[in-house]
Coordinates of C-alpha atoms and ligand atoms in Angstrom, one line a residue:
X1 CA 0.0 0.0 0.0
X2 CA 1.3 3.5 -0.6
X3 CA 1.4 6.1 2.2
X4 CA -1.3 8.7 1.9
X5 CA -0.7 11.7 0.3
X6 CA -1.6 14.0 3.2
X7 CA -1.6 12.0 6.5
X8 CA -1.6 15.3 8.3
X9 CA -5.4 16.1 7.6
X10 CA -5.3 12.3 10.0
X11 CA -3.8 14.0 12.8
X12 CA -5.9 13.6 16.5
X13 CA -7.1 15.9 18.1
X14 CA -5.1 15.9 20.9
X15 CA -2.2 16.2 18.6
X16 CA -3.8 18.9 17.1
X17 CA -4.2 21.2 20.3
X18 CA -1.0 20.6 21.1
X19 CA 0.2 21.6 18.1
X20 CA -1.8 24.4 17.6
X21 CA -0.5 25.8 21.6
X22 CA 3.0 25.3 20.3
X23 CA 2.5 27.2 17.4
X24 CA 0.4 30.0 18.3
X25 CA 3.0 31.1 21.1
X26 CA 5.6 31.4 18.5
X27 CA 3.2 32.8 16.3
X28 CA 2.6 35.6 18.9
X29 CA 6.3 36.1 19.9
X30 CA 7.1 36.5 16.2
X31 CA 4.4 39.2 15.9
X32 CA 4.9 40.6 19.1
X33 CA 8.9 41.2 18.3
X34 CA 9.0 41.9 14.7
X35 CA 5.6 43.9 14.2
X36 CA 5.6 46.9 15.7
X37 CA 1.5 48.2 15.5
X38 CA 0.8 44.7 17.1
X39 CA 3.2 45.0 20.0
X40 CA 1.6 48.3 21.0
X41 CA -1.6 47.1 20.7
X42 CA -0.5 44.3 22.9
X43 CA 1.1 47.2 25.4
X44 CA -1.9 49.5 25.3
X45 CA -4.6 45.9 26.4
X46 CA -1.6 44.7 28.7
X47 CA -1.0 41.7 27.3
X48 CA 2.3 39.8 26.7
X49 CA 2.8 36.7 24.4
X50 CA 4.2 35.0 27.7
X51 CA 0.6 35.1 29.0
X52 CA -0.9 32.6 26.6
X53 CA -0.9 29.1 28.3
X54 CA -3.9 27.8 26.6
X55 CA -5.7 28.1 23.7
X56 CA -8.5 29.6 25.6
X57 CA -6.2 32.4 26.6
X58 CA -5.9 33.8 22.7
X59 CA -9.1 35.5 23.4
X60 CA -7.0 38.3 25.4
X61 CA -5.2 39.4 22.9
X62 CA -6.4 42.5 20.7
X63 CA -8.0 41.9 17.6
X64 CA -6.3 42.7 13.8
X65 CA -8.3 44.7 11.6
X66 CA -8.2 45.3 8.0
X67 CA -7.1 49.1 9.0
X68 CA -4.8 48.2 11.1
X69 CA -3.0 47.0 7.5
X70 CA -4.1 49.9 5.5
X71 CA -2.6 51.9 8.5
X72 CA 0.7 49.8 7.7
X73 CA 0.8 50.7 4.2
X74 CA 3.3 49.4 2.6
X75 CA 5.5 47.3 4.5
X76 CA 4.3 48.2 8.5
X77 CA 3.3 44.6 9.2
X78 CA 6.1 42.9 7.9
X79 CA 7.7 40.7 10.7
X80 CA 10.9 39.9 8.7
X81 CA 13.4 42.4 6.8
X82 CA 11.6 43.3 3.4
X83 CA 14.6 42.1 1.9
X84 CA 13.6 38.1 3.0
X85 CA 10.3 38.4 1.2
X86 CA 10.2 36.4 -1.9
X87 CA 6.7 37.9 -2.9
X88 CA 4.2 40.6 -2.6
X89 CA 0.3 40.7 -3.3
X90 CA -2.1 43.0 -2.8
X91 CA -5.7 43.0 -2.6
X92 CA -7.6 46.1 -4.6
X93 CA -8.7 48.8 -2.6
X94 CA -12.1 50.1 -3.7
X95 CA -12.0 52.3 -0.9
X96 CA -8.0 54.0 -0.1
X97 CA -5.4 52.2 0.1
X98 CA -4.9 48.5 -0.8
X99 CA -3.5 46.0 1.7
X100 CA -0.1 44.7 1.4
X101 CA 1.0 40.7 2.1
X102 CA 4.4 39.7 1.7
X103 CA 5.7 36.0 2.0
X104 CA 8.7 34.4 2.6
X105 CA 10.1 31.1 0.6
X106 CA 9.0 29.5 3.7
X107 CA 5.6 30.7 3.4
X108 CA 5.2 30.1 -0.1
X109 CA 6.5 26.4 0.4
X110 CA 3.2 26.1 3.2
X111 CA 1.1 27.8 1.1
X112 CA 1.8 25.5 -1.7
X113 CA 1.4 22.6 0.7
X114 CA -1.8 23.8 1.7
X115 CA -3.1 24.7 -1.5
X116 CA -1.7 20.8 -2.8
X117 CA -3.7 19.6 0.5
X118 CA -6.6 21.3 -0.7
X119 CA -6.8 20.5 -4.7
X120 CA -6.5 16.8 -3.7
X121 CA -9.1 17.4 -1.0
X122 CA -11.6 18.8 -3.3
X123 CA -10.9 15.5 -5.7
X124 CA -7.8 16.9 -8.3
X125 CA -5.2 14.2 -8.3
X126 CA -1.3 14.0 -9.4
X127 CA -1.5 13.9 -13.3
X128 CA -4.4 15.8 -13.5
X129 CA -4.7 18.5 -16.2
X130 CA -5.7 21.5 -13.9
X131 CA -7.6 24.8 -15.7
X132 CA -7.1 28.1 -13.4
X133 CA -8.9 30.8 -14.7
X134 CA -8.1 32.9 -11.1
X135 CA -6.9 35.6 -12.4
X136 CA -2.8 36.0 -12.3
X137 CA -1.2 38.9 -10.8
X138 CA -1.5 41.0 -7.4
X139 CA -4.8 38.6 -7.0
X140 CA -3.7 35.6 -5.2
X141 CA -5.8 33.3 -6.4
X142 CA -4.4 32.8 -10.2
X143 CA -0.9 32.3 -8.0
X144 CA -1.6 30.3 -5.0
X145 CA -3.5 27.9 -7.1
X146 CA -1.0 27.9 -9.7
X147 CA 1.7 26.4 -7.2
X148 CA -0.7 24.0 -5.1
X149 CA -1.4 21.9 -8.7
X150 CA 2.4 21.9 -9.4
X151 CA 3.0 21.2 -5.7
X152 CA 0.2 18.4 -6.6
X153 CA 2.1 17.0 -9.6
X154 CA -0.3 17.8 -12.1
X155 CA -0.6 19.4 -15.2
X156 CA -1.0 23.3 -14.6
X157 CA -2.8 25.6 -17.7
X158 CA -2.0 29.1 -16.1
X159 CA -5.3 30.6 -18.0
X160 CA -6.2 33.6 -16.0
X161 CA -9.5 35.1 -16.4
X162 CA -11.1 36.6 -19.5
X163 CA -11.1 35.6 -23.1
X164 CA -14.1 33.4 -22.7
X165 CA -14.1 31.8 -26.0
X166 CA -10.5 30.3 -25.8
X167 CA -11.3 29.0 -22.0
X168 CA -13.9 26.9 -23.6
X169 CA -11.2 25.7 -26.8
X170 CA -8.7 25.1 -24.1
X171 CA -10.6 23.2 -21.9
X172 CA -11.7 21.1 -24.2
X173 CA -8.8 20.4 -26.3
X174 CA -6.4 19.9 -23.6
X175 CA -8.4 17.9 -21.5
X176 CA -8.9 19.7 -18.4
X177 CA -10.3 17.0 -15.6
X178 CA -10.1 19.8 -13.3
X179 CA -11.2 23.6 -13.1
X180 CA -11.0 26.6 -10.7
X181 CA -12.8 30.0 -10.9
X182 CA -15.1 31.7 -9.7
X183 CA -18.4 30.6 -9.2
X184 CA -19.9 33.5 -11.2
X185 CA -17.5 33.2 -14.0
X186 CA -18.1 29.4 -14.1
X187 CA -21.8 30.1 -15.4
X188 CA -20.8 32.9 -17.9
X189 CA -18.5 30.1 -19.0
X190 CA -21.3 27.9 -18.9
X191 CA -23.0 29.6 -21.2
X192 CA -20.2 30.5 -23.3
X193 CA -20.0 26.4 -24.0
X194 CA -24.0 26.4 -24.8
X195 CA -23.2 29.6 -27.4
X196 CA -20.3 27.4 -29.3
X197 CA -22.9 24.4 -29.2
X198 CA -20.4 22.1 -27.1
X199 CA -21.6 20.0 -24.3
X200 CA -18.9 20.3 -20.9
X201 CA -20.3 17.1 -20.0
X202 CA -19.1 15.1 -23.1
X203 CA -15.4 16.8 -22.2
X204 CA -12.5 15.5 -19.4
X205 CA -14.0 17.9 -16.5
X206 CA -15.3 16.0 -13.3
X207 CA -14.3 18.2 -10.5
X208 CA -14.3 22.0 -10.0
X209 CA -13.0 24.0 -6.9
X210 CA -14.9 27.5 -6.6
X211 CA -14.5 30.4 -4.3
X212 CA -13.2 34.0 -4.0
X213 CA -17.0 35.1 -3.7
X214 CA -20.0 34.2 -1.4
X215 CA -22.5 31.1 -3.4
X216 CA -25.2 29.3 -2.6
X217 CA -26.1 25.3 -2.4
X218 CA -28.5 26.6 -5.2
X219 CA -25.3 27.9 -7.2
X220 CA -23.8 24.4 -6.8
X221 CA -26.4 22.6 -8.2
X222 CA -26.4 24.8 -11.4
X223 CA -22.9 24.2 -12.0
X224 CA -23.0 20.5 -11.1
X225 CA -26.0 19.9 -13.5
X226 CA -25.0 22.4 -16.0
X227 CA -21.0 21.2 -16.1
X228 CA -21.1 18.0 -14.8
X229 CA -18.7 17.9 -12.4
X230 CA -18.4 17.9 -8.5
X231 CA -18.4 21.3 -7.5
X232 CA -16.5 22.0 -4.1
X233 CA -16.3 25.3 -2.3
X234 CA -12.6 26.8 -1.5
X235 CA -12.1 29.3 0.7
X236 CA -9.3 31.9 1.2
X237 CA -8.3 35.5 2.2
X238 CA -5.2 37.4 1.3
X239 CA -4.8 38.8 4.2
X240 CA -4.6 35.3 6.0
X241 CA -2.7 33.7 2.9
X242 CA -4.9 33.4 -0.5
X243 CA -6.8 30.0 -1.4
X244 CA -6.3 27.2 0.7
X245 CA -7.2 28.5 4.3
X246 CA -10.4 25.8 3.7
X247 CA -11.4 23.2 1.5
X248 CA -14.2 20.9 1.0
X249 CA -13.8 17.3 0.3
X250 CA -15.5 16.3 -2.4
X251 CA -16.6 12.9 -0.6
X252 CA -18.6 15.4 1.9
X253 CA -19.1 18.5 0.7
X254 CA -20.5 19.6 3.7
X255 CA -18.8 23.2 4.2
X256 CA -15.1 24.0 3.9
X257 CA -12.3 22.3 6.6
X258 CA -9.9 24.8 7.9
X259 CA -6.4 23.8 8.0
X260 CA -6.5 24.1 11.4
X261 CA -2.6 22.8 11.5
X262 CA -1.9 26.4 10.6
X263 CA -4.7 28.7 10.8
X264 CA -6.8 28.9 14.0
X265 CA -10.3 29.8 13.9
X266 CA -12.5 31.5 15.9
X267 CA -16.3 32.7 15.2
X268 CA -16.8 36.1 17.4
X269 CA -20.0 38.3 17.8
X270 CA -19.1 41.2 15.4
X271 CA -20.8 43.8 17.2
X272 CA -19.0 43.1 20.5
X273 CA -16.1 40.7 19.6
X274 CA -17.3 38.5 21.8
X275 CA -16.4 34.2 21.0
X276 CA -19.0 32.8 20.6
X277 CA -19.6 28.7 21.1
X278 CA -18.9 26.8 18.2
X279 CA -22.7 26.5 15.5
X280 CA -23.0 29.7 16.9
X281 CA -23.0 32.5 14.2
X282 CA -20.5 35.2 13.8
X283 CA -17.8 36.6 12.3
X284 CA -15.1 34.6 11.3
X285 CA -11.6 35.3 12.8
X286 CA -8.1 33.4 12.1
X287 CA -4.6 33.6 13.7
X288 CA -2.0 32.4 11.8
X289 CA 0.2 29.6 13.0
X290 CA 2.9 29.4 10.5
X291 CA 3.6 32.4 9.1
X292 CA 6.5 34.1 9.2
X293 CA 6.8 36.8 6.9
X294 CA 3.3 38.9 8.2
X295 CA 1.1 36.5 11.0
X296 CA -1.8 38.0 11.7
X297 CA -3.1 37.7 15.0
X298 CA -7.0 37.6 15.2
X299 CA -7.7 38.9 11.9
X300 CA -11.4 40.1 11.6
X301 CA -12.1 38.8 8.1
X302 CA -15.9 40.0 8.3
X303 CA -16.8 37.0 6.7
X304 CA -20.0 35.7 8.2
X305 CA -20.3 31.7 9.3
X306 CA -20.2 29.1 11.9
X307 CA -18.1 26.7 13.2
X308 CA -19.1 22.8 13.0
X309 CA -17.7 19.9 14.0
X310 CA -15.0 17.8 11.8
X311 CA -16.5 15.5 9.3
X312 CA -13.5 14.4 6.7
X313 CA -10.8 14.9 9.5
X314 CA -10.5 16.3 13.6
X315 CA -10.3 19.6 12.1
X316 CA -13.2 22.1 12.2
X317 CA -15.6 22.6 9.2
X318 CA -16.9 26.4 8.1
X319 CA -20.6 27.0 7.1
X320 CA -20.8 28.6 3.8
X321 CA -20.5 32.2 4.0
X322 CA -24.0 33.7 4.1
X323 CA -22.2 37.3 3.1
X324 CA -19.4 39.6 4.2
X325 CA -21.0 42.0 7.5
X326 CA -19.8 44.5 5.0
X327 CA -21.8 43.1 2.1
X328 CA -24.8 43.4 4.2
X329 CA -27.7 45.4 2.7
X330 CA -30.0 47.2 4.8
X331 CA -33.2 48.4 2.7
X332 CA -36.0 49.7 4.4
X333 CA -34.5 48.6 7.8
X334 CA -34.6 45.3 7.0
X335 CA -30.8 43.7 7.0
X336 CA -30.4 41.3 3.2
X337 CA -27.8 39.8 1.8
X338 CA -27.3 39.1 -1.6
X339 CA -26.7 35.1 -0.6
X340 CA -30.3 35.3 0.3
X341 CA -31.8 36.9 -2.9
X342 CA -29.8 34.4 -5.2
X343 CA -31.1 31.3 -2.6
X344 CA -34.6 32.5 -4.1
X345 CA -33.5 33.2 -7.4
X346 CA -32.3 30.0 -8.2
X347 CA -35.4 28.1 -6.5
X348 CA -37.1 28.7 -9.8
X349 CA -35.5 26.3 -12.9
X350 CA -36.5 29.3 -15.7
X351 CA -33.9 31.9 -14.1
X352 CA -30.2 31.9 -14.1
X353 CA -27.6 32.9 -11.4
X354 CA -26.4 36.1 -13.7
X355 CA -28.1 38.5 -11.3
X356 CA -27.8 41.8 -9.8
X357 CA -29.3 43.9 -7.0
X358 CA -30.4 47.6 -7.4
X359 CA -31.0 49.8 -4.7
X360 CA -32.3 53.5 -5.3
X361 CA -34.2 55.8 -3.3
X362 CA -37.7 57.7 -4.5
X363 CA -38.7 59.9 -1.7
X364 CA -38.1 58.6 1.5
X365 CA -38.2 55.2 0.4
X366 CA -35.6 52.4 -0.7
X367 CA -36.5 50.7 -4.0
X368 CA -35.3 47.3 -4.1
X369 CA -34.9 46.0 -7.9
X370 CA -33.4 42.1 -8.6
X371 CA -32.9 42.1 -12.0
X372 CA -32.2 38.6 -13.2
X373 CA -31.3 36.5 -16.7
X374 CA -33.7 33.9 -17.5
X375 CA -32.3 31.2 -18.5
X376 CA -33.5 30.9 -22.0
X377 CA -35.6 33.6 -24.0
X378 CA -39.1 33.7 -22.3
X379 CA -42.2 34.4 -23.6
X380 CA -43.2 37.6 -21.8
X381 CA -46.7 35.8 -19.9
X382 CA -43.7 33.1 -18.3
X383 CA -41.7 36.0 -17.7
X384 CA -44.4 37.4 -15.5
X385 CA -45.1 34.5 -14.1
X386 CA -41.6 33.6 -12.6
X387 CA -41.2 37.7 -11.7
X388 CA -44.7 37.6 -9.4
X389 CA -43.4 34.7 -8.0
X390 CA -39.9 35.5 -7.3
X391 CA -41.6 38.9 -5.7
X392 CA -43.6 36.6 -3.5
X393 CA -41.1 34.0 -2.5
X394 CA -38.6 37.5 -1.6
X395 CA -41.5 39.0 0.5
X396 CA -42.3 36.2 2.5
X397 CA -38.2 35.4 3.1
X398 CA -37.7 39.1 4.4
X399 CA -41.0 41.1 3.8
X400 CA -39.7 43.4 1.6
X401 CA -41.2 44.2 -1.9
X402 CA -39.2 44.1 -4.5
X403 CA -39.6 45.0 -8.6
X404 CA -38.1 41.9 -10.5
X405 CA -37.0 42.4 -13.9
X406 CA -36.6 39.2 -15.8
X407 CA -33.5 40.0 -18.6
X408 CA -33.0 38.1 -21.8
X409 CA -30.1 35.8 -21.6
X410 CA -26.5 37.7 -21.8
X411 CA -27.7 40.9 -21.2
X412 CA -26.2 41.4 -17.4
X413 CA -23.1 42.0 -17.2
X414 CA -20.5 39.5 -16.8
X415 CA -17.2 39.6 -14.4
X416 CA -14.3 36.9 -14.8
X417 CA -13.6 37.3 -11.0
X418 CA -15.7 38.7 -8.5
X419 CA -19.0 39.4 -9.1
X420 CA -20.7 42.8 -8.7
X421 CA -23.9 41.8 -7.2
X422 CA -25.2 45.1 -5.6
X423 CA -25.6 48.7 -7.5
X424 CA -26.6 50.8 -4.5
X425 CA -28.0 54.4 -6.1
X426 CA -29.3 56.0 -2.9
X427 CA -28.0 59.1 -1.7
X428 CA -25.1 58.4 1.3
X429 CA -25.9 59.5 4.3
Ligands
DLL1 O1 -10.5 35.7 -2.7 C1 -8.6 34.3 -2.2 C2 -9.2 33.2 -2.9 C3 -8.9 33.0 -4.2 C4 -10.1 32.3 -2.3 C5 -9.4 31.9 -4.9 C6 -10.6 31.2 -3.0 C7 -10.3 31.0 -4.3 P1 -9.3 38.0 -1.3 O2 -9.3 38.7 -2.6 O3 -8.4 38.6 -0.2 O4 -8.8 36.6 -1.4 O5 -10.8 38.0 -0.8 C8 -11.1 37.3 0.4 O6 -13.3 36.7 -0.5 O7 -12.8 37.3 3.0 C9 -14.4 36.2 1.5 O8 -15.2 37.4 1.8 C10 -14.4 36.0 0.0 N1 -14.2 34.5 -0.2 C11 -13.1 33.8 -0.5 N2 -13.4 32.5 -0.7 C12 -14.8 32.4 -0.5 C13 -15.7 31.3 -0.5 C14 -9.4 35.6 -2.2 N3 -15.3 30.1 -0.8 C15 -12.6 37.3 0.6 N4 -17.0 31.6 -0.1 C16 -13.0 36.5 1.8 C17 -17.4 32.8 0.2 C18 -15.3 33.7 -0.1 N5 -16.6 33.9 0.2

């Protein structure tokens, strides 16, 4: 018998929490000594990386914040001499300045690792011919995932988003077994296959690895029956690392399992920072454990889940992510999320998942608008009919009232990354 290809995701528990002790109080010496805005955080809530004995004792030291990198800009949070970093990304400001993560050869080794550990988790195997149309660049997905499949052994085809037409020709005539994107993009590439009258399920594709964006079990579905493959959901933050912080296993699929061997989670009330028990829902926050060019100690990610029990292996599963607490729409008072709009959307088989939200204001009113593809051209009574009852099936999930416009096919706009889901057109406060 050969020896497993990642006996780590095997490890006990105990060996796990002991592990994860070990780690975190050299984590937090390394920060504490090398990162200056963390130490005086540290000094200003009196804490001291000597006074974590316990895992349970994390929850004493102060939080890291997204601004408390933008503060940093460039090279503030670097723990090791700029001159030891092997790489820089970046992840695109809309608002300011962007945030800067720079990694050592060591980090880009575990990174690799964990990005390898993943791919195989979510059902890519050694020889595989792996399509990744992340996009390449400052972006860490194209990246990360690029050196996870070669850490893998398979076959990489550094695509990058965008030229939709030659994603399709390439997938097909190399052979791609496996494919990562975007969710989003994934349909728009769906479609682009229907346009060039090929069928994806008569190609090589069985398994694709999605993430970078919030989607829904209804999402999945789509692309399972539309592409016929396994679809499994990968999870990720630059800030953190890239890709590879999570992974489903395609056996389960039953929410992404953090690599808790090197990043440890923690679900906290976001108005109060509270932990909360695990199943409760929060805001999802990680340490790093085995980084050494910028950890990040209790990183807000404003990511919203909850933390289950291990399924595949000891380590802790994520729910999906219903949204981002900065994602989070409030119309009319009442708090929506785009997650919850699509769930609704994609309950009815004559509409796509090319959707956005539009919020204006008339008076002293929000006006809620879903504008959503069907799926094929509809004859404008069927239109109606799946616009009244989307209306109705949103009212009675929030109580808001909502106009639904029900597009042709291809006529909302398309993103090869992340999707824009919300136009907000009110006035700011
Ligand atoms: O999106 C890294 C990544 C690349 C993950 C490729 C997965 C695949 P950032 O650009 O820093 O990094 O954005 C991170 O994207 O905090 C979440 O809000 C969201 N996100 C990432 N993966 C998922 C997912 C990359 N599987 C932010 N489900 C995160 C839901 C996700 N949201």
């Amino acid at each position: 018998m050969t020896a497993p290809l990642f006996p780590e995701v095997k490890i006990s528990l105990d060996e796990l929490r002991a592990l994860q002790v070990k780690r975190l109080r050299e984590t937090l010496r390394l920060a504490y000594e090398g990162q200056a805005p963390y130490r005086a955080k540290c000094q200003a809530a009196g804490v001291h990386p000597d006074d974590l004995r316990s895992l349970d004792d994390l929850a004493r030291f102060p939080f890291t914040s997204k601004d408390d990198l933008r503060d940093a800009y460039p090279f503030g949070m670097l723990a090791i001499p700029r001159e030891r970093c092997v790489r820089l990304h970046a992840s695109s400001g809309t608002t300011g300045r962007p945030t800067v993560v720079g990694y050592s050869a060591r980090d880009i080794d575990t990174w690799s690792d964990l990005m390898a550990r993943s791919l195989h988790a979510g059902g890519a195997r050694p020889g595989d011919i792996i399509h990744n149309a992340f996009g390449y660049g400052l972006f860490t997905g194209g990246l990360g995932v690029h050196y996870g499949a070669e850490r893998l052994g398979c076959t990489v085809v550094p695509m990058s988003g965008g030229f939709g037409e030659r994603q399709v020709q390439l997938i097909r005539e190399f052979g791609a077994r496996v494919v990562l994107m975007t969710p989003s993009y994934m349909l728009a590439i769906a479609d682009e296959f229907e346009r060039q009258g090929v069928d994806p399920r008569a190609t090589a594709l069985r398994v694709g690895l999605f993430g970078a964006e919030p989607w829904t079990e209804g999402m999945r579905a789509e692309i399972e029956r539309r592409l016929g493959v396994t679809a499994v959901d990968l999870y990720g933050l630059s800030e953190v690392m890239g890709p590879g912080v999570a992974c489903e296993f395609a056996e389960t699929k039953d929410g992404p399992t953090i690599w808790e061997d090197h990043f440890y989670p923690e679900v906290v009330d976001p108005d109060s920072g509270t932990p909360v028990p695990d199943g409760q829902p929060g805001e999802l926050v990680f340490t790093t454990l085995t980084k050494e060019a910028m950890p990040v100690i209790r990183y807000r990610t404003r990511d919203l889940t909850r933390l289950m029990p291990g399924s595949a292996s000891v380590m802790r599963r994520m729910a999906k992510i219903t949204g981002r607490s900065d994602d989070m729409l409030i119309v009319r008072g009442v708090n929506l999320f785009p997650s919850q709009v699509e769930e609704q959307i994609l309950r009815d088989p004559a509409l796509s998942g090319h959707y956005v939200i539009e919020l204006s204001r008339s008076g002293a009113l929000d006006d809620l608008l879903v504008r959503v593809e069907a799926r094929t051209s509809l004859e404008s009574e069927a239109a109606g009919r799946s616009s009244a009852a989307l209306a109705r099936r949103l009212k009675g999930m929030c109580g808001l009232s909502a106009a639904i416009d029900v597009a042709a096919p291809g006529t909302i706009e398309r993103s090869m990354g992340k999707a824009r889901r919300v136009i907000d057109k009110r006035p700011k406060a």
